[in-house]
XYZ file of N, CA and C in Angstrom:
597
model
N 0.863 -1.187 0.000
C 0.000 0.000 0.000
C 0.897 1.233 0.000
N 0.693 2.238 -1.088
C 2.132 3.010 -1.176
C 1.318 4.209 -0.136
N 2.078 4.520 0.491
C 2.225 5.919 1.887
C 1.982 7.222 1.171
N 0.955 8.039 1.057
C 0.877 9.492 0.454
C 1.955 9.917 0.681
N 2.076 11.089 -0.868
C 3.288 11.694 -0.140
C 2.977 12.773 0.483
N 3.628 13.358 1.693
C 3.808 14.753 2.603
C 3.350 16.045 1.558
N 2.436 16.559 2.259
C 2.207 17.959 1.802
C 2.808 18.692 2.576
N 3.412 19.833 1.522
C 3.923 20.788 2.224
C 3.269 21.497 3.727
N 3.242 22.156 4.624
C 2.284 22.796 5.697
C 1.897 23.807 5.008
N 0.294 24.107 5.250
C -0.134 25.337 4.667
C -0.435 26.422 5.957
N 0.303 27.031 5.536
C 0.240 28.827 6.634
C -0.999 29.196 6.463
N -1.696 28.900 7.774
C -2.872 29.147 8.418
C -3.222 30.617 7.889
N -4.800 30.836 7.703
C -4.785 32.171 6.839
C -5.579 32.833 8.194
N -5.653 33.829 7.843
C -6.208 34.719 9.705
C -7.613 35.469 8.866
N -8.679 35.085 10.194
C -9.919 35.358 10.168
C -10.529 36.551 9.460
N -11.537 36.977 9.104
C -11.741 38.401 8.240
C -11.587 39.702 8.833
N -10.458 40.329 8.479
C -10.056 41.408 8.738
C -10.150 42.481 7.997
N -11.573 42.590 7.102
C -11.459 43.870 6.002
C -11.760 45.040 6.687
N -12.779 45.277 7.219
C -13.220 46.056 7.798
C -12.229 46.639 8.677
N -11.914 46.366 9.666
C -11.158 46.396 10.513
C -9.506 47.515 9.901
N -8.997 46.517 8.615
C -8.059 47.155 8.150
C -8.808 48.650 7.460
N -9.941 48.207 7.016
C -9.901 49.500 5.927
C -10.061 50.506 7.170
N -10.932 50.817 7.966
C -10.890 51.475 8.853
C -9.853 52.481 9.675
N -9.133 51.249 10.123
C -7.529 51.556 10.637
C -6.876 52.434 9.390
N -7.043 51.845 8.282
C -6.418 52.632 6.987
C -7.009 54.129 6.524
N -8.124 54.102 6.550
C -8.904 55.783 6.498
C -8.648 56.459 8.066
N -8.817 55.883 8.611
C -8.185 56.840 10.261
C -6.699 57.705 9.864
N -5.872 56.752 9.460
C -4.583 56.971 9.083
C -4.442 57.633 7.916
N -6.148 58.157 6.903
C -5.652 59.110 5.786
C -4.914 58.955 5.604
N -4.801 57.296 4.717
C -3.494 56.410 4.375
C -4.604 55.943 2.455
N -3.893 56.219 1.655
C -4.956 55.252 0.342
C -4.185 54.146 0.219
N -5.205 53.064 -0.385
C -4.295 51.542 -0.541
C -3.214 52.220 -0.826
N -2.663 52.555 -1.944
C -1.473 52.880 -2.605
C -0.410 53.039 -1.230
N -0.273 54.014 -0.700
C 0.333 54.669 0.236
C 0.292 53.660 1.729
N -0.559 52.579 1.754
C -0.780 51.606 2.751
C 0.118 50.434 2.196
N 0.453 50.170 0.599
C 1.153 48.708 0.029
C 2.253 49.242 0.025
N 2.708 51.082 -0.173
C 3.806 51.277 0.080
C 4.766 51.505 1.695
N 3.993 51.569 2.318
C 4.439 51.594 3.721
C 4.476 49.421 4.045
N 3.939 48.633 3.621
C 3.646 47.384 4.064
C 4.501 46.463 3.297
N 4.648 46.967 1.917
C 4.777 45.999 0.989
C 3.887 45.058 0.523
N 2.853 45.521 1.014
C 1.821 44.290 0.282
C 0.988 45.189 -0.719
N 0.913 44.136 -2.020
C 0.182 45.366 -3.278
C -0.684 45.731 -2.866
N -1.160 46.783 -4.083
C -2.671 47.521 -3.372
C -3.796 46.668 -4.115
N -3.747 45.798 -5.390
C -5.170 44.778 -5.510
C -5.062 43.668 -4.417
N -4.177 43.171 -3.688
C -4.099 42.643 -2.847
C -5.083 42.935 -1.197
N -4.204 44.278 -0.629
C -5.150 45.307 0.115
C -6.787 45.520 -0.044
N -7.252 45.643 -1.347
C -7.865 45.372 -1.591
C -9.040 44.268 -1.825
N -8.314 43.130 -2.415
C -9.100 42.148 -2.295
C -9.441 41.768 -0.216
N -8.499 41.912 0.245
C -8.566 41.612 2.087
C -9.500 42.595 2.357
N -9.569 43.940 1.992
C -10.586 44.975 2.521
C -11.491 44.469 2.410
N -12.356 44.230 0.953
C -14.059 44.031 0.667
C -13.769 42.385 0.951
N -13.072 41.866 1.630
C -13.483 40.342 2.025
C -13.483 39.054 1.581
N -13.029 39.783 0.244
C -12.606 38.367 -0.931
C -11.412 37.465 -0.922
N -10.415 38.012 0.309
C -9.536 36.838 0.727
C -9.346 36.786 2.083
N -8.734 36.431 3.082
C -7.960 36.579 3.952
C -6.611 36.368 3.983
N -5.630 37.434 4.626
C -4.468 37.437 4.626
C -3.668 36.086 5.356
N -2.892 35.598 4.964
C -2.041 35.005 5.883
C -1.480 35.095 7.121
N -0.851 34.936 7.953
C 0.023 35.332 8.891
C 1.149 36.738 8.564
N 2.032 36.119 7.580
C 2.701 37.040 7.246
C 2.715 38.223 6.540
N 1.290 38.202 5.345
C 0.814 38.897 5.243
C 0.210 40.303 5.723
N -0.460 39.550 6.845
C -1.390 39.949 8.029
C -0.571 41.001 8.718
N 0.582 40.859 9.301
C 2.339 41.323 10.444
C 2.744 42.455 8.947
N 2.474 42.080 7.755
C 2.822 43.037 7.242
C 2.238 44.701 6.849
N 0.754 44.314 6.609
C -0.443 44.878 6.893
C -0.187 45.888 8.055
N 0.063 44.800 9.340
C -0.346 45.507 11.213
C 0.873 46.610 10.714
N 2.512 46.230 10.299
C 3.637 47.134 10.298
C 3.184 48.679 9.575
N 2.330 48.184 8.145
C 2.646 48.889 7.337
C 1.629 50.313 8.234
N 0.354 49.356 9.279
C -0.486 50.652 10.338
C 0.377 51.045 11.361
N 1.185 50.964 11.546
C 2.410 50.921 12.818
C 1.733 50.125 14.020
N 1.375 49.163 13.760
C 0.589 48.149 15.042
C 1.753 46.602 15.083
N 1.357 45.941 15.935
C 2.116 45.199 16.142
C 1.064 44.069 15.320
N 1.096 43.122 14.963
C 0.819 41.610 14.803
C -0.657 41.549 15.821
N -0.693 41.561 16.680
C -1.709 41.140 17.945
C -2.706 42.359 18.249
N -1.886 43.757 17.646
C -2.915 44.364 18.167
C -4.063 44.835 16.986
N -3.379 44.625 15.767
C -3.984 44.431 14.581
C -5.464 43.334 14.813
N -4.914 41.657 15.258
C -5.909 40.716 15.350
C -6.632 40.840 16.827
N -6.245 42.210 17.617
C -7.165 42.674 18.759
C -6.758 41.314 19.551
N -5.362 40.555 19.761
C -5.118 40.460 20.886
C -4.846 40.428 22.228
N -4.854 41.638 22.131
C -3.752 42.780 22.951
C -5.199 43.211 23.741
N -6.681 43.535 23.316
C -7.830 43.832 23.853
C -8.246 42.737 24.938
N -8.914 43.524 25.706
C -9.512 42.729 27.005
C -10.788 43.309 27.676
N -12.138 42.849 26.648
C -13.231 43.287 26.906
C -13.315 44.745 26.583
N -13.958 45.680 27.575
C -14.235 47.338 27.582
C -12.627 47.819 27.584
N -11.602 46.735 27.939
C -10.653 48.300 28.450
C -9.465 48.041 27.275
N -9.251 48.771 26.804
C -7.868 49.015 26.270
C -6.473 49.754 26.156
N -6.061 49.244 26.958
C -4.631 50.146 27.383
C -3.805 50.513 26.261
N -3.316 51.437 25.980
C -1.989 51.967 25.432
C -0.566 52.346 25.871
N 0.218 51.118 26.138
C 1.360 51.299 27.114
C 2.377 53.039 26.360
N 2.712 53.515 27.575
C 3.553 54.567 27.227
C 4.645 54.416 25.150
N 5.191 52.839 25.717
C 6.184 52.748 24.661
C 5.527 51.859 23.402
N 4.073 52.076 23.367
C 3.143 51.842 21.839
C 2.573 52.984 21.554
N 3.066 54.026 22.103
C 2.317 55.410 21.563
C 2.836 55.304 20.131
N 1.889 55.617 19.050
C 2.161 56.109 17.816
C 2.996 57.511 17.538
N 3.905 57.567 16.971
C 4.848 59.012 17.061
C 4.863 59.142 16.162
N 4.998 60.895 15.899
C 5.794 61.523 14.823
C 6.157 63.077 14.974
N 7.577 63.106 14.226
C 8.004 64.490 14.952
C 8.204 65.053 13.587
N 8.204 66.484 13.581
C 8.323 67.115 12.002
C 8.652 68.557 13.064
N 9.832 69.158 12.066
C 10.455 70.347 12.329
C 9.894 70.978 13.895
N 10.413 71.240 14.857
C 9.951 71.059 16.424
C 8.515 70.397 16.434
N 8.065 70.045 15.937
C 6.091 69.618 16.360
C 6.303 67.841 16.656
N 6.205 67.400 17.931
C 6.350 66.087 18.201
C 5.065 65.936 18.284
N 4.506 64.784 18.079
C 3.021 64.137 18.423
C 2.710 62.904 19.045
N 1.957 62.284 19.743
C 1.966 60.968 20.084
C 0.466 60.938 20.357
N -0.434 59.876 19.877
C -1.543 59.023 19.878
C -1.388 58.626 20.731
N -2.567 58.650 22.201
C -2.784 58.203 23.532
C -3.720 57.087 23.418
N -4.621 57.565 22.273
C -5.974 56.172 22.229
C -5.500 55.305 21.235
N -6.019 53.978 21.712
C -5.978 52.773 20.805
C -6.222 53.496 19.162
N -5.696 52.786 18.001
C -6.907 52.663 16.717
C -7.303 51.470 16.479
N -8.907 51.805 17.037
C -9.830 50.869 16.821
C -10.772 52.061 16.011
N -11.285 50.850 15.013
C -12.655 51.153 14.192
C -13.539 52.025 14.739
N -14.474 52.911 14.190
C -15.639 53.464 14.433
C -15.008 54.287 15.866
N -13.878 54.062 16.223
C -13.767 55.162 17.501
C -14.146 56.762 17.354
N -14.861 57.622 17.632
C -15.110 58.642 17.222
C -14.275 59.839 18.221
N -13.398 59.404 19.036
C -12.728 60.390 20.017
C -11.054 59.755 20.161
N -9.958 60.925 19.844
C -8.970 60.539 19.963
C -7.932 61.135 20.766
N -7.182 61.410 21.436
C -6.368 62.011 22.486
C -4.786 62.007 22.204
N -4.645 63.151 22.037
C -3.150 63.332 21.395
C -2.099 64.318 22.514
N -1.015 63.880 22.311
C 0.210 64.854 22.822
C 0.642 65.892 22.040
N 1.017 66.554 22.221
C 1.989 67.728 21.215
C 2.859 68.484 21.932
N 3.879 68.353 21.673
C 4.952 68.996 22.187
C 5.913 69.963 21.143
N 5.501 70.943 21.572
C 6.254 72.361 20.536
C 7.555 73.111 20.803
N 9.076 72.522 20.041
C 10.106 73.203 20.299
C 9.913 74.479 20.739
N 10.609 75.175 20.970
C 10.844 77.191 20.973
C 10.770 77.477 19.230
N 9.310 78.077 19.088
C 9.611 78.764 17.730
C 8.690 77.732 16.978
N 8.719 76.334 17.338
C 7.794 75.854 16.189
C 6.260 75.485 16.300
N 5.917 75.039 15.506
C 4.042 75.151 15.385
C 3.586 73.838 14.852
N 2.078 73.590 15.057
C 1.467 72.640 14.623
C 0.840 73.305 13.076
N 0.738 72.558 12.454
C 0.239 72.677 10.952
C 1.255 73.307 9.914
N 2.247 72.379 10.075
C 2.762 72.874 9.459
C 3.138 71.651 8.136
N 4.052 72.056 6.863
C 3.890 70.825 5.878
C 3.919 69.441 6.127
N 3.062 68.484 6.029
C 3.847 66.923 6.706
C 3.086 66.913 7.796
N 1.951 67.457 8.289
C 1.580 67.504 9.433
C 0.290 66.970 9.244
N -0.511 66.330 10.233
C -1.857 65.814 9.950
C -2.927 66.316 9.247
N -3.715 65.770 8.331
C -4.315 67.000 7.457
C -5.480 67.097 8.559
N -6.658 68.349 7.813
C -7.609 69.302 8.625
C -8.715 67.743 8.815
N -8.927 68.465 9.896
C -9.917 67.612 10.175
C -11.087 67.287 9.383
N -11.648 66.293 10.124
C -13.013 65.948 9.070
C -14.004 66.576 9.530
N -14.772 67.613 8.530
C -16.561 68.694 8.750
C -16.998 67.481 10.340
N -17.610 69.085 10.687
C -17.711 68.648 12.006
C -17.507 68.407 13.166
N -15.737 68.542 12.943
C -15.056 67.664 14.195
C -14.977 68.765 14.943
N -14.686 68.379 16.831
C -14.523 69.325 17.654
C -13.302 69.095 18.474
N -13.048 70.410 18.771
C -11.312 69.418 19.771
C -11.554 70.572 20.780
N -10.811 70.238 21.859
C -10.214 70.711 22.973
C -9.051 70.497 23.618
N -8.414 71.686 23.692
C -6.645 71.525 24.101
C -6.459 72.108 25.032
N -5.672 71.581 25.833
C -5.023 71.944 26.775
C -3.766 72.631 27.012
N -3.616 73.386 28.109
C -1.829 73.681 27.616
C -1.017 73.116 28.616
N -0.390 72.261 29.273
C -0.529 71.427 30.047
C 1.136 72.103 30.273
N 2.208 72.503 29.604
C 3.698 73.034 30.037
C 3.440 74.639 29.030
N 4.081 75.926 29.381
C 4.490 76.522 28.817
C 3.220 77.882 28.121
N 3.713 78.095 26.882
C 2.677 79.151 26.610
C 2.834 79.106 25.032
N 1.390 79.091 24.524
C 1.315 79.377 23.512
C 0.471 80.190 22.485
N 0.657 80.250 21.562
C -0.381 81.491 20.012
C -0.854 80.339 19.542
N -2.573 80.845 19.893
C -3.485 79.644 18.990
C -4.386 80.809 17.994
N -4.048 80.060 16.694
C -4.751 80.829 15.966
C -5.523 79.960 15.606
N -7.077 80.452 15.256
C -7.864 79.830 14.349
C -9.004 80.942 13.266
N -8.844 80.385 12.381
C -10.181 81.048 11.244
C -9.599 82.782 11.330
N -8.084 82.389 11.331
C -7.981 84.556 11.190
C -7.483 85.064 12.490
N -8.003 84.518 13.562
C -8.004 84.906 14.736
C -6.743 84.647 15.669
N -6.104 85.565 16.823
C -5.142 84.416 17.754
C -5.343 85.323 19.117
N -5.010 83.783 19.978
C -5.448 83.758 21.319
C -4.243 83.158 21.958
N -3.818 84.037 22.963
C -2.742 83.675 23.679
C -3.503 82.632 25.037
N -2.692 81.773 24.967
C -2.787 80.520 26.044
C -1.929 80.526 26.795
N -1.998 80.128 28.156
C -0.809 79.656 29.639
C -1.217 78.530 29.673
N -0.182 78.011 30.577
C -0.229 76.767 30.876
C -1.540 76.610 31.779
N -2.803 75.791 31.863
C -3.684 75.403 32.292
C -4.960 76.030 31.541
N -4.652 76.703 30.724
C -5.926 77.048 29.880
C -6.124 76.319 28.766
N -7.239 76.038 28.262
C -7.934 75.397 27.585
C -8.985 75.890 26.091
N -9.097 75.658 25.468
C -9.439 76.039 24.140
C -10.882 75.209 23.429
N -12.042 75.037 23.407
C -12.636 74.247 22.512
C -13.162 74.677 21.136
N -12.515 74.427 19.962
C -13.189 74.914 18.912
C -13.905 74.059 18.018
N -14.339 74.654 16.612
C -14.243 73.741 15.491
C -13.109 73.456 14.551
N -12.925 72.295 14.787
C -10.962 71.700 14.441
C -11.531 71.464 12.818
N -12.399 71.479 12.202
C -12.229 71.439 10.629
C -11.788 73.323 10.034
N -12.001 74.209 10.773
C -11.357 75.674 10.652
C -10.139 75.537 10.325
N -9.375 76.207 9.458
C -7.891 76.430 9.814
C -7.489 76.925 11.050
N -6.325 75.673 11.323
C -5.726 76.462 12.789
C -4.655 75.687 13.250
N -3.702 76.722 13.912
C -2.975 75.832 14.662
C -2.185 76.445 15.607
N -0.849 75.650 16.395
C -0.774 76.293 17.774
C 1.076 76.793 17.156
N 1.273 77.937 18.284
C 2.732 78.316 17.914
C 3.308 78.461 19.389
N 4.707 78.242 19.162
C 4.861 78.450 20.426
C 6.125 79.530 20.408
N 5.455 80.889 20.926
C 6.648 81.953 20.626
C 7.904 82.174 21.765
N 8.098 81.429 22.031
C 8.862 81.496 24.216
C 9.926 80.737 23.757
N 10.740 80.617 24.946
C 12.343 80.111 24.981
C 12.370 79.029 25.433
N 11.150 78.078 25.742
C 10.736 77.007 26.578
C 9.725 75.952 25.925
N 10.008 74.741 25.951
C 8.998 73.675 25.204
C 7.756 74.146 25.781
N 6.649 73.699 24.727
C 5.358 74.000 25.075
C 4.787 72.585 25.188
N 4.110 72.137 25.929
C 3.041 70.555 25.545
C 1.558 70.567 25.331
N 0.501 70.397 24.970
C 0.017 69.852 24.825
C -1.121 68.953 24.738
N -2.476 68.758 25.235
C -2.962 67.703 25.241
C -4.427 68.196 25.117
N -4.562 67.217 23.624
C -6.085 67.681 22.481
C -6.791 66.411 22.696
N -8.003 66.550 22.391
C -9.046 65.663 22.364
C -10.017 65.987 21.316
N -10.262 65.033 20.068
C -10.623 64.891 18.913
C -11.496 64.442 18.667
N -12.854 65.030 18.846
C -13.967 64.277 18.458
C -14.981 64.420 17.274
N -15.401 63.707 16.627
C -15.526 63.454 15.361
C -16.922 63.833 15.241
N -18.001 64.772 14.065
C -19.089 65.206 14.462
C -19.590 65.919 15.105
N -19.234 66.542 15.571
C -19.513 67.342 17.097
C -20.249 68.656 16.837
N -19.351 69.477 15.557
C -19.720 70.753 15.327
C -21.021 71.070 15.448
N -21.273 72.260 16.441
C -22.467 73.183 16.426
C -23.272 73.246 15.818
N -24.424 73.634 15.609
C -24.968 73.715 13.972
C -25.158 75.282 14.234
């Protein structure tokens, strides 16, 4: 009786993740294109995983989580535990552009409609500036804090000098952004919520 021969092992493919990615991917005002170039995985590929017509592999999958700056687990919402989701200090999402540092405090998860950010402003430099997050989406509302230092918040034409412990709520789809004119870092801390605007 001749013995089959050995199949190769087939790399387990991971559960449906379209949604999930495309989501994570429009948060990140990322287009496929600009998502296969940060991942390496093509964009009909990206695609076909978005609307559900394949599932990614493992490695695939780790390439995907890299190309969102997520790890492997927190991509497949391992890392979640019921209602709570922590964001350890050293998974903050970063990015720094000419003095303007930033860091993402909330998870990215889907449909989240509120997000909580750091900003920390050399001497002299500002938020909105080239390379910097684009304007918000109609609607949105924020509130900032000034949590170190002092800064020039302009919005829609206008500017308003801030100290440290004052606070700001506007409409964040306006042009605007913060400067910091002093000899001393400025910090920081906005809250982004999606819809909100007044009517």
């Amino acid at each position: 009786m001749a013995v089959p021969a050995a199949q190769p092992p087939v790399e387990p493919a991971v559960p449906a993740l379209g949604p999930r990615i495309r989501a994570l991917r429009e948060a990140m005002d990322l287009s496929l294109r600009e998502l296969a170039a940060r991942s390496g995985v093509s964009a009909p590929m990206l695609s076909q995983v978005e609307r559900g017509e394949t599932s990614p592999t493992l490695q695939v999958a780790a390439r995907i989580a890299a190309g969102l700056d997520l790890r492997l687990s927190q991509l497949l919402r391992l890392d979640e535990d019921g209602a709570v989701s922590i964001v350890r200090r050293r998974e903050r999402r970063r990015q720094r552009r000419d003095g303007h540092a930033y860091e993402i405090l909330t998870p990215p998860l889907p449909g989240q409609r509120a997000e909580v950010t750091e900003h920390t402003l050399a001497p002299g430099a500002r938020t909105g500036a080239a390379g910097d997050p684009p304007m918000h989406e109609p609607g949105s509302r924020e509130t900032v804090l000034v949590t170190r230092g002092r800064v020039t918040f302009s919005c829609d034409g206008a500017a308003h000098e801030l100290d440290t412990g004052d606070a700001v709520t506007f409409d964040a789809d306006l042009p605007h952004h913060f400067e910091n004119p002093g000899k001393e870092e400025a910090v920081l801390l906005g809250v982004l919520s999606a819809g909100l605007r007044r009517s």
